[in-house]
Coordinates of C-alpha atoms and ligand atoms in Angstrom, one line a residue:
X245 CA -15.8 185.4 -47.9
X246 CA -16.4 188.1 -45.4
X247 CA -19.5 187.6 -42.8
X248 CA -21.1 190.6 -41.7
X249 CA -23.5 190.2 -38.7
X250 CA -26.5 192.9 -38.9
X251 CA -27.8 193.8 -35.2
X252 CA -31.3 195.0 -34.7
X253 CA -32.3 196.1 -31.4
X254 CA -36.4 195.8 -31.0
X255 CA -38.7 197.4 -28.9
X256 CA -42.9 196.8 -30.0
X257 CA -42.0 196.7 -33.3
X258 CA -44.4 194.2 -34.4
X259 CA -45.5 196.4 -37.5
X260 CA -42.2 196.2 -38.5
X261 CA -40.2 193.3 -38.2
X262 CA -41.5 191.4 -40.6
X263 CA -40.5 194.0 -43.1
X264 CA -37.3 194.4 -41.9
X265 CA -35.9 190.9 -43.0
X266 CA -36.9 190.8 -46.5
X267 CA -36.0 194.7 -47.5
X268 CA -32.5 194.2 -45.8
X269 CA -31.6 191.1 -47.5
X270 CA -32.8 192.7 -51.0
X271 CA -30.2 195.1 -50.6
X272 CA -27.4 192.9 -49.0
X273 CA -27.7 189.9 -51.5
X274 CA -26.0 192.7 -54.1
X275 CA -22.7 192.5 -51.9
X276 CA -20.2 190.9 -53.8
X277 CA -18.3 187.7 -51.3
X278 CA -19.8 188.5 -48.2
X279 CA -21.9 186.6 -46.0
X280 CA -24.9 188.3 -43.8
X281 CA -26.5 186.9 -40.6
X282 CA -28.6 188.5 -38.2
X283 CA -29.1 188.8 -34.9
X284 CA -32.6 190.4 -33.8
X285 CA -32.4 191.4 -29.5
X286 CA -36.1 191.5 -28.4
X287 CA -36.1 194.2 -26.1
X288 CA -38.7 193.0 -23.9
X289 CA -41.5 194.3 -26.4
X290 CA -45.0 194.0 -25.3
X291 CA -46.8 193.3 -28.3
X292 CA -46.2 190.2 -30.6
X293 CA -42.8 191.4 -31.6
X294 CA -41.3 188.3 -30.0
X295 CA -43.6 185.8 -31.8
X296 CA -43.0 187.5 -35.1
X297 CA -39.2 186.9 -34.5
X298 CA -39.4 183.5 -33.6
X299 CA -41.3 183.0 -37.4
X300 CA -38.7 184.6 -39.1
X301 CA -35.8 182.6 -37.5
X302 CA -37.9 179.2 -38.2
X303 CA -38.1 180.4 -41.6
X304 CA -34.6 181.6 -42.4
X305 CA -31.1 180.0 -41.4
X306 CA -29.0 183.1 -41.3
X307 CA -31.4 184.8 -38.4
X308 CA -30.9 184.6 -35.0
X309 CA -33.0 186.4 -32.4
X310 CA -32.1 186.8 -28.4
X311 CA -34.9 187.7 -26.2
X312 CA -34.2 189.8 -23.1
X313 CA -36.0 189.2 -19.9
X314 CA -37.4 193.1 -20.0
X315 CA -37.1 196.0 -21.5
X316 CA -33.2 197.2 -20.9
X317 CA -33.5 200.5 -23.3
X318 CA -31.9 200.5 -26.7
X319 CA -28.1 200.8 -25.5
X320 CA -28.0 197.6 -23.4
X321 CA -30.1 196.1 -26.3
X322 CA -27.6 196.5 -28.9
X323 CA -24.6 195.4 -26.7
X324 CA -26.5 192.3 -26.0
X325 CA -26.2 191.7 -29.8
X326 CA -23.1 193.0 -29.8
X327 CA -21.8 190.4 -27.4
X328 CA -23.5 187.4 -29.8
X329 CA -22.1 189.0 -32.7
X330 CA -20.0 186.5 -34.4
X331 CA -19.2 187.9 -37.9
X332 CA -15.8 190.1 -39.2
X333 CA -18.1 193.3 -38.9
X334 CA -21.2 194.3 -37.3
X335 CA -23.9 197.2 -38.6
X336 CA -26.1 198.4 -36.4
X337 CA -29.8 199.0 -37.5
X338 CA -33.0 200.4 -36.4
X339 CA -35.9 197.8 -36.8
X340 CA -38.3 200.5 -38.1
X341 CA -35.9 200.7 -41.5
X342 CA -35.4 204.5 -40.3
X343 CA -31.7 203.7 -41.7
X344 CA -31.6 202.9 -45.3
X345 CA -30.4 199.9 -46.4
X346 CA -28.9 200.8 -49.6
X347 CA -26.4 202.3 -47.8
X348 CA -25.0 198.9 -46.4
X349 CA -23.1 198.5 -49.6
X350 CA -21.2 202.0 -49.8
X351 CA -20.8 201.1 -45.9
X352 CA -19.4 197.6 -46.7
X353 CA -16.9 199.3 -49.4
X354 CA -15.3 201.7 -47.0
X355 CA -14.6 199.3 -44.7
X356 CA -13.0 196.9 -47.4
X357 CA -10.7 200.0 -47.8
X358 CA -9.6 199.7 -44.4
X359 CA -12.1 201.8 -42.1
X360 CA -13.1 200.2 -38.9
X361 CA -16.4 202.4 -38.0
X362 CA -18.1 203.5 -41.0
X363 CA -21.2 205.8 -39.2
X364 CA -24.1 207.2 -40.8
X365 CA -24.3 210.9 -40.7
X366 CA -27.6 212.5 -40.9
X367 CA -28.1 215.1 -43.2
X368 CA -31.7 216.2 -42.7
X369 CA -31.4 217.6 -39.3
X370 CA -33.7 220.5 -41.0
X371 CA -37.1 218.6 -41.2
X372 CA -37.0 218.3 -37.2
X373 CA -38.6 221.2 -34.8
X374 CA -36.7 224.2 -33.9
X375 CA -36.8 223.6 -30.2
X376 CA -35.2 220.1 -31.1
X377 CA -32.5 221.4 -33.7
X378 CA -31.6 223.7 -30.7
X379 CA -31.3 221.3 -28.1
X380 CA -28.9 219.1 -30.4
X381 CA -26.6 222.3 -30.9
X382 CA -26.7 222.9 -27.1
X383 CA -25.3 219.2 -26.3
X384 CA -23.0 218.9 -28.8
X385 CA -21.2 222.5 -28.3
X386 CA -21.2 221.5 -24.2
X387 CA -19.7 218.2 -25.3
X388 CA -17.2 219.7 -27.8
X389 CA -16.1 222.2 -25.3
X390 CA -15.8 219.7 -22.3
X391 CA -14.6 216.5 -23.6
X392 CA -10.8 216.7 -23.9
X393 CA -9.8 213.5 -25.0
X394 CA -11.6 213.0 -28.3
X395 CA -14.6 214.9 -30.1
X396 CA -18.4 213.8 -29.9
X397 CA -19.4 213.2 -33.7
X398 CA -21.7 215.3 -35.0
X399 CA -25.4 214.2 -36.0
X400 CA -24.2 210.4 -36.1
X401 CA -26.1 208.0 -34.2
X402 CA -26.2 204.2 -33.7
X403 CA -26.3 203.3 -37.9
X404 CA -23.2 202.0 -38.2
X405 CA -20.3 199.2 -39.4
X406 CA -18.1 198.5 -37.1
X407 CA -15.3 196.5 -37.4
X408 CA -13.9 193.6 -35.2
X409 CA -11.3 195.5 -33.9
X410 CA -14.0 197.9 -32.3
X411 CA -16.2 195.3 -31.7
X412 CA -14.0 193.6 -29.0
X413 CA -13.0 197.1 -27.7
X414 CA -16.7 197.9 -26.9
X415 CA -17.0 194.8 -25.1
X416 CA -14.2 195.9 -22.9
X417 CA -16.6 198.4 -21.7
X418 CA -18.8 197.2 -19.4
X419 CA -20.4 200.3 -17.8
X420 CA -24.1 199.6 -16.4
X421 CA -24.9 203.3 -17.7
X422 CA -23.9 203.1 -21.4
X423 CA -23.8 206.4 -23.9
X424 CA -23.2 203.9 -26.9
X425 CA -22.6 207.0 -28.6
X426 CA -19.8 208.5 -27.0
X427 CA -18.3 204.9 -26.6
X428 CA -18.1 204.3 -30.0
X429 CA -16.2 207.6 -30.1
X430 CA -13.9 206.5 -27.2
X431 CA -13.1 203.3 -28.6
X432 CA -11.1 205.5 -31.6
X433 CA -9.9 203.7 -34.8
X434 CA -10.3 204.5 -38.5
X435 CA -13.6 206.3 -38.9
X436 CA -15.6 207.0 -41.9
X437 CA -18.3 209.2 -42.1
X438 CA -20.8 209.0 -45.0
X439 CA -24.2 211.0 -45.5
X440 CA -27.6 209.4 -44.9
X441 CA -31.0 210.7 -44.7
X442 CA -33.3 209.3 -42.0
X443 CA -36.3 207.4 -43.5
X444 CA -39.9 208.1 -42.1
X445 CA -40.6 205.2 -40.2
X446 CA -41.9 202.3 -41.7
X447 CA -44.8 201.8 -39.2
X448 CA -45.6 201.7 -35.7
X449 CA -44.3 205.1 -33.4
X450 CA -41.3 205.8 -31.9
X451 CA -40.5 206.0 -28.4
X452 CA -38.5 208.4 -27.9
X453 CA -39.5 212.0 -26.5
X454 CA -38.2 215.3 -25.0
X455 CA -38.0 213.4 -21.4
X456 CA -36.1 210.3 -23.0
X457 CA -33.5 212.9 -25.0
X458 CA -32.9 215.1 -22.2
X459 CA -32.1 211.9 -20.0
X460 CA -29.8 210.6 -22.5
X461 CA -28.4 213.9 -22.8
X462 CA -27.8 213.6 -19.1
X463 CA -26.4 210.5 -19.4
X464 CA -23.8 211.4 -21.9
X465 CA -22.8 214.8 -20.2
X466 CA -22.0 212.3 -17.0
X467 CA -20.6 209.6 -18.1
X468 CA -18.1 211.3 -20.7
X469 CA -17.0 214.8 -18.6
X470 CA -16.6 216.1 -15.1
X471 CA -16.4 219.5 -16.4
X472 CA -19.9 220.3 -15.3
X473 CA -18.4 219.6 -11.1
X474 CA -15.3 222.0 -12.3
X475 CA -17.8 224.7 -13.4
X476 CA -19.7 224.4 -10.1
X477 CA -16.3 225.1 -8.3
X478 CA -15.5 228.5 -11.1
X479 CA -19.7 229.0 -10.0
X480 CA -18.7 229.1 -6.2
X481 CA -15.5 231.2 -6.3
X482 CA -17.0 233.9 -8.9
X483 CA -20.4 234.3 -6.4
X484 CA -18.2 234.5 -3.9
X485 CA -16.0 237.1 -5.5
X486 CA -18.9 239.1 -6.7
X487 CA -20.6 238.5 -2.9
X488 CA -17.5 240.6 -1.3
X489 CA -17.4 243.5 -4.3
X490 CA -20.9 244.0 -3.6
X491 CA -20.2 244.0 0.6
X492 CA -17.3 246.7 0.0
X493 CA -19.9 248.7 -2.6
X494 CA -22.7 249.1 -0.1
X495 CA -20.1 249.7 3.1
X496 CA -18.6 252.4 0.6
X497 CA -22.0 253.5 -0.1
X498 CA -23.4 254.0 3.4
X499 CA -19.4 255.3 4.7
X500 CA -19.5 258.0 2.3
X501 CA -23.2 259.4 0.9
X502 CA -24.8 257.9 4.4
X503 CA -27.2 255.8 1.6
X504 CA -29.6 254.0 3.6
X505 CA -29.6 250.3 2.3
X506 CA -32.3 249.0 1.0
X507 CA -32.6 245.7 3.1
X508 CA -35.6 243.4 1.9
X509 CA -35.1 243.6 -2.0
X510 CA -30.9 243.2 -1.6
X511 CA -31.8 240.6 0.7
X512 CA -34.1 238.6 -1.5
X513 CA -31.8 238.9 -4.8
X514 CA -28.8 237.8 -2.8
X515 CA -30.7 234.9 -1.3
X516 CA -32.6 233.4 -4.4
X517 CA -29.5 233.3 -6.2
X518 CA -27.5 231.5 -3.4
X519 CA -30.2 229.5 -3.0
X520 CA -30.5 228.8 -6.6
X521 CA -26.5 228.0 -7.4
X522 CA -26.4 225.9 -4.6
X523 CA -29.2 223.7 -5.4
X524 CA -27.6 223.8 -9.0
X525 CA -24.3 222.6 -7.7
X526 CA -26.2 219.7 -5.4
X527 CA -28.3 218.8 -8.4
X528 CA -24.8 218.4 -10.6
X529 CA -23.0 216.4 -7.7
X530 CA -26.5 214.1 -7.8
X531 CA -26.2 213.1 -11.1
X532 CA -22.4 212.1 -10.7
X533 CA -23.7 210.5 -7.4
X534 CA -26.3 208.5 -9.1
X535 CA -23.8 207.4 -11.6
X536 CA -21.6 206.0 -9.1
X537 CA -24.3 204.6 -7.3
X538 CA -25.4 202.5 -10.7
X539 CA -22.1 201.4 -11.2
X540 CA -20.7 200.2 -8.0
X541 CA -23.9 197.6 -7.9
X542 CA -22.2 196.1 -11.0
X543 CA -25.2 194.6 -11.8
X544 CA -25.6 192.8 -15.1
X545 CA -25.9 195.2 -18.4
X546 CA -28.7 193.0 -19.7
X547 CA -30.0 189.2 -19.4
X548 CA -31.3 186.9 -22.2
X549 CA -34.1 184.6 -21.6
X550 CA -34.3 182.9 -24.7
X551 CA -32.3 182.5 -28.1
X552 CA -33.9 181.2 -30.9
X553 CA -36.7 178.9 -29.6
X554 CA -34.7 177.8 -26.8
X555 CA -35.0 178.8 -23.2
X556 CA -31.4 179.9 -22.2
X557 CA -30.3 182.2 -19.2
X558 CA -27.2 184.4 -19.2
X559 CA -26.5 187.5 -19.0
X560 CA -23.5 190.4 -19.8
X561 CA -21.1 188.8 -17.1
X562 CA -20.9 185.4 -18.5
X563 CA -22.0 185.7 -22.4
X564 CA -21.0 182.2 -24.1
X565 CA -18.2 182.3 -26.1
X566 CA -18.9 181.2 -29.6
X567 CA -17.5 177.9 -29.5
X568 CA -19.7 177.1 -26.6
X569 CA -23.0 178.6 -27.8
X570 CA -23.4 175.6 -30.2
X571 CA -23.1 173.8 -27.5
X572 CA -24.7 175.5 -25.2
X573 CA -27.6 175.3 -27.8
X574 CA -27.4 171.5 -27.8
X575 CA -27.6 171.0 -24.3
X576 CA -30.4 173.3 -23.4
X577 CA -33.2 171.4 -25.7
X578 CA -36.6 172.4 -23.7
X579 CA -38.6 174.1 -26.2
X580 CA -40.1 177.5 -25.2
Ligands
LIG811 N1 -35.6 200.5 -29.2 C1 -34.8 199.3 -28.1 N2 -35.6 199.5 -27.1 C2 -36.3 200.4 -26.4 C3 -36.4 201.5 -27.1 C4 -36.2 201.4 -28.6 O1 -34.6 198.5 -28.8 O2 -35.7 200.7 -25.3 C5 -35.0 200.2 -30.8 C6 -36.3 200.3 -31.6 O3 -37.1 199.2 -31.5 C7 -36.1 201.2 -33.0 C8 -34.8 201.6 -32.5 O4 -34.2 201.3 -30.7 O5 -35.6 200.2 -33.3 C9 -35.0 203.4 -32.0 O6 -35.9 203.6 -31.5 P1 -36.9 204.6 -32.2 O7 -37.5 204.3 -33.9 O8 -38.5 204.0 -31.5 O9 -36.6 206.0 -31.9 P2 -36.2 207.1 -33.0 O10 -36.4 206.5 -34.4 O11 -37.6 207.6 -33.0 O12 -35.0 207.7 -32.5
LIG812 MG1 -36.7 205.1 -35.8

């Protein structure tokens, strides 16, 4: 009997969490020789998600929920789930049922065939707006060009099954600025991509917007490649080279043809161009500096405040080990 833990990060998902369990459970019950349990991570929801999770966990014995002390973001919420999970493998799914539960059986099959990381690959990017697709293309192109040690998987998100090996590896990476998509790739092991179509949200609204996507892309770049810094060096070299050529050119023009050099337009162009490049270079250095700033503080990735109706305080730095989780639970009997 294999044990698989389904991890579900939830942020303001009151409309869907109750629907999630029966829908997924109906599918996984069909899978032979496998026991499933669930870890819902309440990522500081401001609606009644937590109350709903309390009810679900009381009703079904294979459901656990963790409640974070505030909203830490999906990446960190997933890590809380991964740290807690005790299965031989985990499956990460969105709470809004956009990841089709019908694919779980296929994932498990590939896992049994020896794959460590069975990831869902989106095949429906065509339905997205032109702008979103172009941004995605640009991001993947940059990452492909600049991250040398491995290749970022295209159109592959967080919907995946991970073997214990991958989980243990992910647990080693305690960085604060988490770009999970890159971390999954970094870990390596045997990967299998299976196609799936993202379903429309069962209910509720998405929390993503262009600004959030841009931030995620920046995080991805700054945590997985330092190529932009190198690029700035090249840019600096080429601008200086160009400036030298231009200087020689104007000098010769004046010397040979007595050409009166148009001062204002040329100066304006050069000043603006140089100013722009310098700001860009500073901005890029700033992005990396910000990363260093966040990482050096070594703050925990998340704080857990409640587990299955019990007050519990632990952080990513002192996750109780599986064995003393149960003990921990018995010791703390103050009901929330
Ligand atoms: N989520 C989260 N913390 C956040 C934002 C989102 O745990 O700060 C969860 C959310 O509840 C959902 C998943 O991440 O289960 C994906 O979020 P959403 O559906 O809003 O994004 P989309 O599917 O539109 O990319
Ligand atoms: Mg969604």
